Coordinates of C-alpha atoms and ligand atoms in Angstrom, one line a residue:
Chain A
M1 CA 6.5 -11.3 33.6
G2 CA 3.2 -9.8 35.8
G3 CA 1.4 -10.4 33.0
M4 CA 1.9 -13.3 31.9
D5 CA 0.9 -15.1 35.3
D6 CA -2.1 -13.4 35.3
L7 CA -2.8 -14.8 31.8
Y8 CA -2.0 -17.8 32.9
R9 CA -2.9 -18.2 36.4
E10 CA -3.4 -21.9 37.8
Q11 CA -7.3 -21.6 37.5
I12 CA -6.7 -21.5 34.0
L13 CA -4.0 -23.9 33.4
E14 CA -6.5 -25.9 35.4
H15 CA -9.6 -25.6 32.8
H16 CA -7.4 -26.0 30.1
R17 CA -5.7 -29.4 30.9
R18 CA -8.8 -30.7 33.1
P19 CA -12.1 -28.5 30.8
H20 CA -15.5 -29.8 32.4
N21 CA -18.3 -30.2 31.4
Q22 CA -17.2 -32.2 28.6
A23 CA -19.6 -35.8 28.9
P24 CA -21.6 -35.3 25.3
L25 CA -25.9 -34.5 25.9
A26 CA -27.4 -37.4 24.8
A27 CA -30.2 -35.4 23.4
P28 CA -29.6 -31.5 22.9
S29 CA -31.7 -29.0 23.0
V30 CA -29.3 -27.0 20.6
S31 CA -25.8 -27.8 19.8
L32 CA -23.1 -25.5 17.9
E33 CA -19.8 -25.1 16.6
G34 CA -18.5 -22.0 17.3
R35 CA -14.9 -21.2 15.5
N36 CA -12.6 -18.5 15.6
P37 CA -11.7 -17.9 12.2
N38 CA -8.4 -16.0 11.9
C39 CA -6.9 -18.4 15.4
G40 CA -8.2 -21.9 14.4
D41 CA -9.8 -22.3 17.8
V42 CA -13.3 -24.5 17.5
I43 CA -16.0 -25.9 20.2
N44 CA -18.5 -27.6 19.7
L45 CA -21.5 -27.0 21.9
Q46 CA -24.5 -28.7 23.6
L47 CA -27.4 -27.1 25.5
Q48 CA -30.0 -28.7 26.9
L49 CA -33.5 -26.2 27.7
D50 CA -36.3 -27.1 29.6
D51 CA -39.9 -26.1 28.5
A52 CA -39.4 -22.5 30.5
G53 CA -36.3 -21.7 28.7
V54 CA -33.9 -22.0 31.3
I55 CA -31.0 -23.7 30.8
T56 CA -30.4 -27.3 32.6
D57 CA -27.8 -29.3 31.3
V58 CA -24.5 -27.9 29.1
A59 CA -21.3 -30.1 27.5
F60 CA -18.9 -29.0 24.5
S61 CA -15.5 -30.3 23.6
G62 CA -13.5 -28.3 21.4
R63 CA -9.1 -27.9 20.4
G64 CA -7.8 -24.8 20.4
C65 CA -5.8 -22.3 23.0
A66 CA -5.3 -23.0 26.9
I67 CA -7.6 -19.3 26.8
S68 CA -9.9 -20.0 24.1
Q69 CA -10.4 -23.7 26.3
A70 CA -10.7 -22.6 29.6
G71 CA -12.2 -19.7 28.6
T72 CA -15.5 -22.1 27.7
S73 CA -14.9 -24.6 30.7
L74 CA -15.5 -21.7 32.1
I75 CA -18.5 -20.2 31.2
T76 CA -19.7 -23.5 30.6
D77 CA -20.1 -24.3 34.1
E78 CA -22.2 -20.4 35.1
L79 CA -24.5 -21.8 32.5
R80 CA -27.1 -24.2 34.4
G81 CA -30.5 -22.2 36.6
K82 CA -30.6 -19.2 33.8
S83 CA -32.5 -18.0 31.4
V84 CA -32.0 -17.4 27.8
D85 CA -32.4 -13.4 28.5
E86 CA -29.7 -13.8 31.2
I87 CA -27.9 -15.5 29.3
L88 CA -27.9 -13.1 25.6
G89 CA -27.9 -9.8 28.4
L90 CA -24.3 -11.1 29.4
G91 CA -21.3 -10.2 27.8
S92 CA -17.1 -9.5 28.0
P93 CA -17.1 -8.3 31.7
F94 CA -18.7 -11.5 33.1
V95 CA -15.9 -13.5 30.8
M96 CA -13.0 -10.8 32.3
E97 CA -14.3 -11.7 35.7
L98 CA -14.5 -15.4 35.5
L99 CA -11.5 -15.5 34.0
G100 CA -9.8 -13.3 36.9
V101 CA -7.3 -11.5 34.0
E102 CA -8.4 -8.3 31.7
V103 CA -7.8 -9.8 27.8
G104 CA -6.0 -7.8 25.5
P105 CA -7.9 -7.0 21.5
S106 CA -5.4 -9.5 20.2
R107 CA -7.0 -12.6 22.7
I108 CA -10.3 -11.4 23.7
H109 CA -11.8 -13.3 20.8
C110 CA -10.4 -16.6 22.1
A111 CA -11.7 -15.9 25.4
L112 CA -15.3 -14.4 24.8
L113 CA -15.3 -18.0 21.8
G114 CA -17.8 -20.0 24.9
L115 CA -19.6 -17.4 25.3
E116 CA -20.8 -16.4 22.5
T117 CA -21.6 -19.7 21.1
T118 CA -23.4 -20.3 23.1
Q119 CA -25.4 -17.1 22.2
K120 CA -25.4 -18.0 18.6
A121 CA -26.9 -21.3 19.7
L122 CA -29.9 -19.7 21.7
A123 CA -30.4 -17.3 19.0
T124 CA -30.7 -19.7 16.2
L125 CA -33.3 -22.0 19.3
R126 CA -35.6 -17.8 19.4
T127 CA -35.9 -18.3 15.5
T128 CA -36.7 -21.5 14.8
Chain B
M1 CA 32.3 -6.5 -0.6
G2 CA 31.0 -3.7 0.8
A3 CA 28.8 -2.1 3.8
W4 CA 27.0 -5.8 4.7
H5 CA 29.2 -8.8 4.3
N6 CA 31.5 -10.2 6.5
A7 CA 35.5 -10.8 5.8
N8 CA 35.2 -14.2 4.2
G9 CA 31.9 -12.5 1.9
T10 CA 29.2 -14.0 4.0
L11 CA 26.2 -11.6 5.4
D12 CA 26.2 -10.1 8.6
P13 CA 23.3 -10.0 9.8
V14 CA 24.4 -7.2 12.7
K15 CA 25.5 -4.8 9.6
V16 CA 22.3 -5.7 7.8
R17 CA 20.0 -4.4 10.6
A18 CA 20.9 -1.6 10.4
A19 CA 19.4 -0.6 7.0
Y20 CA 15.9 -1.9 9.5
P21 CA 14.8 1.6 11.7
I22 CA 12.6 -0.5 12.9
L23 CA 14.9 -3.1 14.4
A24 CA 16.3 -0.9 17.1
T25 CA 13.0 0.3 18.2
T26 CA 11.0 -1.3 21.8
P27 CA 7.8 -1.7 20.4
G28 CA 5.8 -2.1 24.4
G29 CA 9.2 -1.5 26.2
R30 CA 10.8 -4.2 24.9
P31 CA 13.9 -4.3 22.2
L32 CA 11.7 -6.1 18.7
H33 CA 13.3 -10.1 17.5
Y34 CA 10.7 -10.4 14.5
L35 CA 10.3 -13.4 13.0
D36 CA 7.2 -13.0 11.0
S37 CA 9.1 -12.1 8.1
A38 CA 6.9 -14.1 6.0
A39 CA 4.0 -12.5 6.9
T40 CA 5.3 -8.9 6.1
A41 CA 8.9 -8.1 5.9
Q42 CA 10.1 -4.8 7.6
R43 CA 11.0 -2.2 5.5
P44 CA 14.4 -0.5 5.4
Q45 CA 15.2 3.1 5.5
R46 CA 15.5 3.8 1.5
V47 CA 12.6 2.1 0.3
V48 CA 10.3 5.2 2.4
D49 CA 13.5 7.3 1.3
A50 CA 12.6 6.6 -2.5
V51 CA 8.8 7.0 -2.4
S52 CA 9.3 9.7 -0.2
N53 CA 11.9 11.2 -2.9
Y54 CA 8.9 10.4 -5.2
L55 CA 6.4 12.2 -3.8
L56 CA 8.7 15.1 -3.1
T57 CA 10.0 15.3 -6.2
A58 CA 8.1 13.8 -9.0
N59 CA 4.6 13.4 -8.4
A60 CA 2.1 13.7 -11.2
N61 CA 0.0 11.2 -12.4
P62 CA 2.4 9.4 -14.3
H63 CA 0.9 8.0 -18.0
R64 CA -0.9 11.3 -18.3
G65 CA 1.1 14.0 -17.7
S66 CA 3.1 15.9 -21.3
Y67 CA 5.0 18.4 -18.9
T68 CA 7.9 17.5 -18.0
L69 CA 7.1 16.5 -14.3
G70 CA 4.8 13.7 -15.6
Q71 CA 7.1 12.4 -18.1
M72 CA 9.4 12.3 -14.5
A73 CA 6.7 10.8 -13.1
T74 CA 5.8 8.1 -15.8
E75 CA 9.7 7.3 -16.1
G76 CA 9.6 6.6 -12.1
Y77 CA 7.0 4.3 -12.6
E78 CA 8.5 3.1 -15.8
G79 CA 11.9 2.9 -14.5
A80 CA 11.3 0.4 -11.2
R81 CA 9.4 -2.0 -13.1
A82 CA 12.3 -2.6 -15.1
R83 CA 14.0 -2.6 -12.1
I84 CA 11.7 -4.8 -10.7
A85 CA 11.3 -7.4 -13.9
K86 CA 15.8 -7.2 -13.9
Y87 CA 15.2 -8.6 -10.3
L88 CA 13.3 -11.7 -11.6
N89 CA 15.4 -11.8 -15.2
V90 CA 12.8 -11.2 -17.2
P91 CA 11.8 -8.6 -20.1
A92 CA 10.0 -5.8 -17.8
S93 CA 7.5 -6.2 -21.1
E94 CA 6.4 -8.8 -19.3
L95 CA 5.6 -7.5 -15.5
V96 CA 2.3 -6.9 -15.2
M97 CA 2.0 -4.4 -12.3
L98 CA -0.5 -5.1 -9.6
G99 CA -2.1 -4.0 -5.9
S100 CA -0.4 -7.7 -4.6
A101 CA -0.2 -11.3 -5.3
T102 CA -3.7 -12.1 -4.3
E103 CA -4.3 -10.4 -7.3
A104 CA -2.5 -11.7 -9.8
L105 CA -3.7 -15.1 -8.8
N106 CA -7.0 -13.7 -8.9
L107 CA -6.0 -12.5 -12.4
V108 CA -4.4 -15.6 -13.9
A109 CA -7.7 -18.0 -13.4
R110 CA -10.1 -14.9 -13.8
S111 CA -8.7 -14.2 -17.3
W112 CA -6.9 -16.7 -18.5
G113 CA -9.2 -19.3 -16.6
K114 CA -12.2 -18.1 -17.7
A115 CA -10.7 -18.0 -21.1
N116 CA -8.9 -21.8 -21.6
L117 CA -10.9 -23.9 -18.8
R118 CA -13.8 -26.1 -20.0
R119 CA -16.5 -27.7 -18.7
G120 CA -14.6 -31.6 -17.3
D121 CA -10.7 -29.5 -17.2
V122 CA -8.3 -29.8 -14.6
V123 CA -7.2 -27.8 -12.7
L124 CA -4.3 -29.2 -10.2
V125 CA -3.0 -27.5 -7.2
T126 CA -1.0 -28.8 -3.7
E127 CA -3.1 -29.5 -0.7
A128 CA -0.6 -27.3 0.7
E129 CA -1.6 -23.7 -1.4
H130 CA -2.0 -20.4 0.0
H131 CA -5.7 -19.2 -0.1
A132 CA -4.2 -16.6 -1.9
N133 CA -3.8 -19.7 -5.1
L134 CA -6.7 -21.9 -3.7
I135 CA -10.2 -20.1 -3.7
P136 CA -9.5 -18.5 -6.9
W137 CA -8.8 -22.3 -8.4
Q138 CA -12.3 -23.2 -6.4
Q139 CA -14.0 -19.8 -8.3
I140 CA -13.2 -20.6 -11.8
T141 CA -13.6 -24.6 -11.3
R142 CA -17.5 -23.9 -10.1
E143 CA -17.8 -21.5 -12.0
M144 CA -16.4 -23.0 -15.7
D145 CA -17.8 -26.6 -13.9
A146 CA -14.1 -28.0 -14.1
D147 CA -13.2 -30.1 -11.6
L148 CA -10.1 -29.2 -8.9
E149 CA -8.0 -32.1 -8.0
F150 CA -4.9 -32.1 -5.2
I151 CA -1.3 -32.7 -5.0
P152 CA -1.5 -34.8 -2.1
V153 CA 0.1 -34.0 1.5
D154 CA 1.8 -36.5 3.5
D155 CA -0.8 -36.6 7.4
I156 CA 2.0 -36.4 9.7
T157 CA 4.5 -34.4 8.2
G158 CA 3.3 -32.2 5.8
E159 CA 4.9 -32.7 3.4
I160 CA 3.7 -32.3 -0.5
L161 CA 4.0 -35.7 -2.5
W162 CA 5.3 -35.0 -5.0
D163 CA 6.1 -38.5 -6.2
R164 CA 2.6 -38.6 -7.0
L165 CA 2.7 -35.9 -10.0
D166 CA 3.2 -38.1 -12.6
S167 CA 0.3 -40.5 -12.0
L168 CA -2.3 -37.4 -11.2
M169 CA -0.3 -35.7 -15.1
K170 CA -3.1 -39.0 -16.2
L171 CA -6.2 -36.5 -15.0
K172 CA -4.0 -34.4 -18.3
P173 CA -4.4 -31.1 -16.5
K174 CA -5.0 -27.7 -17.8
I175 CA -3.1 -26.2 -15.3
V176 CA -0.8 -26.8 -12.7
A177 CA -0.7 -24.3 -9.7
V178 CA 2.1 -23.9 -7.1
G179 CA 3.8 -22.4 -4.1
H180 CA 7.2 -21.7 -4.5
V181 CA 8.2 -22.6 -1.9
S182 CA 5.7 -23.3 1.4
N183 CA 4.1 -20.6 3.5
V184 CA 4.1 -23.0 6.1
L185 CA 6.1 -26.3 5.6
G186 CA 9.0 -23.9 3.8
S187 CA 9.5 -26.7 1.6
I188 CA 11.0 -25.4 -2.1
A189 CA 9.4 -27.1 -4.4
P190 CA 11.0 -29.0 -7.4
L191 CA 9.4 -26.5 -10.3
A192 CA 11.6 -28.2 -12.9
Q193 CA 10.4 -31.6 -11.8
I194 CA 6.6 -30.0 -12.2
A195 CA 6.8 -28.3 -15.4
E196 CA 8.6 -31.0 -17.0
A197 CA 5.5 -33.4 -16.2
A198 CA 2.8 -30.4 -16.8
H199 CA 4.3 -29.7 -20.3
A200 CA 4.4 -33.1 -21.1
V201 CA 0.7 -33.0 -20.9
G202 CA -0.5 -29.8 -22.1
A203 CA -0.9 -27.8 -19.2
L204 CA 0.5 -24.8 -18.2
L205 CA 3.0 -24.0 -14.3
C206 CA 0.9 -21.6 -12.3
V207 CA 3.6 -20.7 -9.8
D208 CA 2.9 -18.8 -6.3
G209 CA 6.4 -17.2 -5.4
C210 CA 5.4 -14.7 -2.2
Q211 CA 7.7 -16.7 0.3
A212 CA 10.6 -17.4 -2.4
V213 CA 11.6 -14.2 -4.0
A214 CA 13.3 -12.4 -1.1
N215 CA 14.5 -15.3 0.2
M216 CA 16.6 -17.4 -2.4
P217 CA 17.7 -16.6 -6.0
V218 CA 14.8 -16.4 -8.6
S219 CA 15.3 -16.1 -11.7
I220 CA 12.0 -17.2 -14.0
P221 CA 13.1 -18.6 -16.8
D222 CA 14.7 -20.6 -15.5
L223 CA 12.0 -22.3 -13.8
G224 CA 9.5 -23.4 -16.3
A225 CA 6.9 -21.3 -15.3
D226 CA 4.5 -20.0 -17.6
F227 CA 2.7 -17.5 -14.7
Y228 CA 4.8 -16.3 -11.4
A229 CA 3.1 -14.4 -8.6
F230 CA 5.1 -12.5 -6.1
S231 CA 4.4 -9.5 -3.6
A232 CA 6.0 -6.9 -2.4
H233 CA 5.7 -6.8 1.1
K234 CA 7.1 -9.5 1.8
M235 CA 10.3 -7.9 -0.1
G236 CA 10.9 -4.9 1.9
G237 CA 8.8 -2.9 -0.9
L238 CA 5.4 -1.6 0.7
F239 CA 2.3 -3.0 1.9
S240 CA 0.4 -3.0 -1.4
G241 CA 2.3 -3.3 -4.5
G242 CA 3.0 -7.3 -6.2
G243 CA 3.1 -8.4 -9.6
L244 CA 2.3 -10.8 -12.4
W245 CA 5.3 -11.8 -15.2
A246 CA 3.1 -14.7 -17.5
R247 CA 4.7 -15.8 -20.7
A248 CA 4.1 -13.4 -23.5
D249 CA 2.0 -15.7 -25.8
L250 CA -0.1 -15.7 -22.9
L251 CA -0.3 -12.3 -22.0
A252 CA -1.2 -11.2 -25.1
E253 CA -4.3 -13.5 -25.5
M254 CA -5.5 -13.1 -22.0
A255 CA -8.6 -10.2 -21.4
P256 CA -8.3 -7.9 -18.7
I257 CA -10.8 -8.1 -15.8
E258 CA -10.8 -4.6 -14.9
T259 CA -11.8 -2.0 -17.5
G260 CA -11.7 1.7 -16.8
G261 CA -8.8 4.6 -17.7
D262 CA -5.4 4.3 -18.7
M263 CA -5.5 0.6 -20.1
I264 CA -7.3 1.5 -23.5
R265 CA -6.3 2.4 -26.8
G266 CA -9.5 4.0 -27.7
V267 CA -12.9 4.3 -26.3
R268 CA -16.3 4.5 -28.0
L269 CA -20.1 5.1 -26.0
R270 CA -20.9 2.1 -26.7
D271 CA -17.4 -0.2 -27.2
A272 CA -13.5 0.2 -26.7
D273 CA -10.1 -1.5 -28.0
F274 CA -8.0 -2.5 -25.0
A275 CA -4.3 -0.7 -24.8
E276 CA -1.8 -4.1 -25.1
G277 CA 1.4 -5.8 -23.6
T278 CA 1.0 -5.5 -19.2
Q279 CA -0.4 -1.6 -19.9
R280 CA -4.2 -3.4 -20.9
F281 CA -4.1 -5.4 -17.3
E282 CA -3.1 -1.5 -15.6
A283 CA -7.0 -0.6 -14.9
G284 CA -6.8 3.0 -13.4
T285 CA -3.8 5.3 -12.2
P286 CA -1.0 2.5 -11.1
D287 CA -0.1 2.4 -7.9
A288 CA 3.1 4.2 -8.3
S289 CA 5.3 4.9 -5.4
G290 CA 4.3 1.5 -4.5
A291 CA 7.0 -0.1 -7.8
V292 CA 9.2 3.1 -6.8
A293 CA 9.3 1.4 -3.2
L294 CA 9.5 -2.1 -4.6
A295 CA 12.4 -1.2 -6.8
A296 CA 14.4 -0.1 -4.0
A297 CA 13.9 -3.4 -1.9
C298 CA 15.2 -5.0 -4.8
D299 CA 17.8 -2.9 -5.6
L300 CA 19.0 -3.4 -1.5
L301 CA 18.5 -7.4 -0.9
D302 CA 20.6 -7.6 -3.8
E303 CA 23.4 -5.8 -2.6
F304 CA 23.2 -8.6 0.9
G305 CA 23.3 -11.3 -2.5
R306 CA 20.2 -13.4 -2.6
D307 CA 22.7 -16.5 -2.8
K308 CA 24.0 -15.1 0.7
I309 CA 20.5 -14.4 2.1
H310 CA 19.3 -17.9 1.1
A311 CA 22.8 -19.2 3.0
H312 CA 22.4 -17.4 6.5
E313 CA 19.0 -18.3 6.1
S314 CA 19.9 -21.9 6.0
L315 CA 21.9 -21.9 8.4
M316 CA 19.2 -18.9 11.2
L317 CA 16.8 -22.4 9.9
E318 CA 19.0 -25.2 10.6
R319 CA 19.7 -24.0 14.1
V320 CA 16.4 -23.5 14.8
L321 CA 15.4 -27.2 13.1
R322 CA 18.2 -28.1 15.5
E323 CA 17.6 -27.2 18.6
L324 CA 13.6 -27.1 18.7
P325 CA 12.8 -30.7 19.5
E326 CA 16.0 -30.2 22.9
V327 CA 13.2 -26.5 24.3
L328 CA 10.3 -28.3 23.0
P329 CA 10.5 -32.2 22.6
D330 CA 6.9 -32.4 21.7
A331 CA 7.0 -30.2 18.7
R332 CA 6.1 -31.4 15.4
I333 CA 8.2 -29.7 12.7
L334 CA 5.3 -29.6 9.7
G335 CA 7.3 -29.9 6.1
P336 CA 10.8 -31.5 5.8
R337 CA 13.6 -31.9 8.1
D338 CA 16.6 -31.0 6.5
A339 CA 17.2 -26.7 6.0
S340 CA 18.9 -27.1 2.3
Q341 CA 15.1 -28.1 1.4
R342 CA 13.6 -25.1 2.8
A343 CA 13.5 -21.4 2.7
G344 CA 12.5 -18.6 5.5
L345 CA 10.5 -20.2 7.9
V346 CA 10.2 -23.4 9.9
A347 CA 6.1 -23.8 11.4
F348 CA 5.3 -25.9 14.3
S349 CA 2.8 -27.7 17.0
S350 CA 2.8 -28.6 19.9
D351 CA 0.3 -30.5 22.1
L352 CA 1.7 -28.9 25.5
V353 CA 1.9 -25.3 24.4
H354 CA -0.8 -24.5 22.2
A355 CA 0.3 -21.4 18.8
H356 CA -1.2 -18.4 20.2
D357 CA -0.3 -19.3 24.2
L358 CA 3.4 -20.4 22.3
A359 CA 2.8 -16.5 20.1
E360 CA 1.2 -14.5 23.7
I361 CA 4.5 -15.9 26.0
L362 CA 7.2 -15.2 23.6
D363 CA 5.6 -11.9 23.0
R364 CA 6.0 -10.8 26.8
R365 CA 10.3 -11.2 25.3
G366 CA 9.9 -9.1 22.3
V367 CA 9.8 -12.1 20.0
A368 CA 6.8 -11.8 17.3
I369 CA 6.1 -15.3 15.5
R370 CA 3.2 -16.2 13.8
A371 CA 0.4 -17.9 15.4
G372 CA -2.6 -19.3 13.4
H373 CA -3.7 -21.4 10.3
H374 CA -1.5 -19.4 7.9
C375 CA -4.2 -18.5 4.9
A376 CA -3.8 -22.2 4.9
M377 CA -6.5 -23.6 6.6
P378 CA -7.2 -27.1 4.2
L379 CA -3.8 -27.6 5.1
H380 CA -4.3 -27.2 8.9
E381 CA -7.4 -29.9 9.2
Q382 CA -5.3 -31.8 7.1
L383 CA -2.8 -32.4 10.2
E384 CA -5.4 -32.5 12.2
L385 CA -4.2 -29.0 13.9
S386 CA -6.3 -26.2 14.7
A387 CA -3.2 -23.6 14.0
S388 CA 0.9 -24.0 14.6
A389 CA 3.2 -21.8 14.9
R390 CA 5.5 -20.3 12.4
V391 CA 9.3 -19.0 12.8
S392 CA 10.6 -16.8 10.0
V393 CA 13.7 -15.3 9.5
A394 CA 15.4 -12.6 7.1
P395 CA 18.6 -10.6 6.3
Y396 CA 18.2 -9.4 9.3
T397 CA 17.7 -12.6 12.1
T398 CA 20.8 -13.3 14.7
N399 CA 21.2 -15.5 16.4
D400 CA 20.2 -13.0 19.2
D401 CA 17.1 -13.3 18.2
L402 CA 16.6 -16.6 18.2
D403 CA 18.2 -16.9 21.5
A404 CA 15.1 -15.1 22.5
L405 CA 13.4 -17.6 21.0
F406 CA 14.3 -20.6 22.8
A407 CA 14.3 -18.5 25.9
G408 CA 11.1 -17.6 25.0
L409 CA 10.2 -21.7 23.9
R410 CA 11.7 -22.8 27.7
D411 CA 9.7 -20.4 29.8
A412 CA 6.7 -21.3 28.1
R413 CA 7.0 -25.3 28.9
T414 CA 7.5 -24.1 32.8
V415 CA 4.2 -22.1 32.3
F416 CA 2.5 -25.6 31.1
E417 CA 3.8 -27.9 33.0
R418 CA 3.2 -26.3 36.0
Ligands
LIG501 C1 2.3 -18.4 -0.3 C2 1.7 -16.9 -0.1 N1 0.6 -16.2 -1.3 C3 -0.4 -15.3 -1.7 C4 0.2 -14.1 -0.4 C5 -1.3 -13.0 -0.7 O1 -0.2 -11.5 -0.9 P1 -0.3 -10.9 -0.7 O2 -0.7 -10.5 0.2 O3 0.5 -10.3 -1.4 O4 -2.2 -10.7 -2.1 C6 1.0 -14.7 0.1 C7 1.1 -13.6 1.5 O5 0.1 -13.5 2.5 C8 1.5 -16.5 0.8 O6 2.6 -16.5 1.9

């Protein structure tokens, strides 16, 4: 059960049990719901940006599997102080590093839900 | 009793397993405990042999070749239709062979619905339907300016509230569309009661039989249905294949939704006359090999005996329903608690372990279950669930498979209770 212990390491379970960044923002610059249509994992993400396009605050709520919720918790911890461009440049290796484990193809969408929702939210800011 | 049964006549799943080579394989180096037959059943060797035999000895375009081999191809295809019709106890002339149950339900909605629904007419479905028996009705009611109404489910157990039928019939629906067995709740719909209520107000009854045909005896004329859809790959046939039975008088009046070769009587440059009977709905070269495969699957299921399959699966489900709360105390079982009201499957959720995490952990023991919304998103919304875990059984499910399931559930508890 080695692989299982990797995926369900104490750090991941801790983020799943007590996800970070849960306090809703008073006036978010952008909010977006992210969903895995095949699994039903869902998060509601809020981002606060300053005039220079740097993230100053973040919050989320959601329900879904441990990987989706812990993945989102971990990524939200990393967002403050980063610029939109920096975040749009991040990819799955960054999330794998945060999770500390290589997630297989059947769970990769769970792991990336937080990052991808963040990127989509920022992209909507760009186009509006 | 033949090769598949115990001395007392009950089905012996260990003997049955010999018919399904995949069950002896070890994907990822682990023995396979396949508990996802509701998504797609495993294929018997005999089905694969029937397909290769047909393709290697009788292959030509059915309905087109006038030479001997062409006749053999046609006979293979039409013989398969007759065999499948017999399995469902209907005349072959009323059985439309299609690519899937999804196609069959779209045919009813788009052909019958288009011709018969008017502005303000009501179509009644349950809140628990598979998307295949929901979205086609959403589409056609929107197109025809008709209304879609729902037989509700219990917010906690998900059980369909059939006692609401009588009051819903006051809406005078034109058609009632329900699953014979719910692919999430596992419950068997009281079709006799539904048919009586529907027919009393002049409504038709369209049944999605996907989760029933492989798990229990189904004799369509005894059900009171007017349309009945089913899927080959849930029965041990190929991925492609399925069908629609429709009452002869309804079929005679329905227009095809797909047109082209093979479905015509005569064609001129500016118009065409369509063939009669089932052929009108089977445009293009038919999936004859899929039909031959499904006929072979029907042969095998009948050798097992569908009453015996149902009895065996009920025993397996009884054990799941009994032991699940012991192994995973916070399990919320969806659908009836009583195995006798079910066929084929049990789905549940747990706040401790999300369905995906459960499926992942079970996979480490080779246990394959389904996690997700099982193409019934509105039902899960109604239950305030993002997903559920579904265990489904088959003639080849053994206590050994369930032992592995429960061992895996204990693993999951250990991980998440840490
Ligand atoms: C209840 C139910 N209806 C419809 C379908 C769709 O059947 P098919 O795969 O043949 O389109 C399924 C299977 O996914 C099902 O379980």
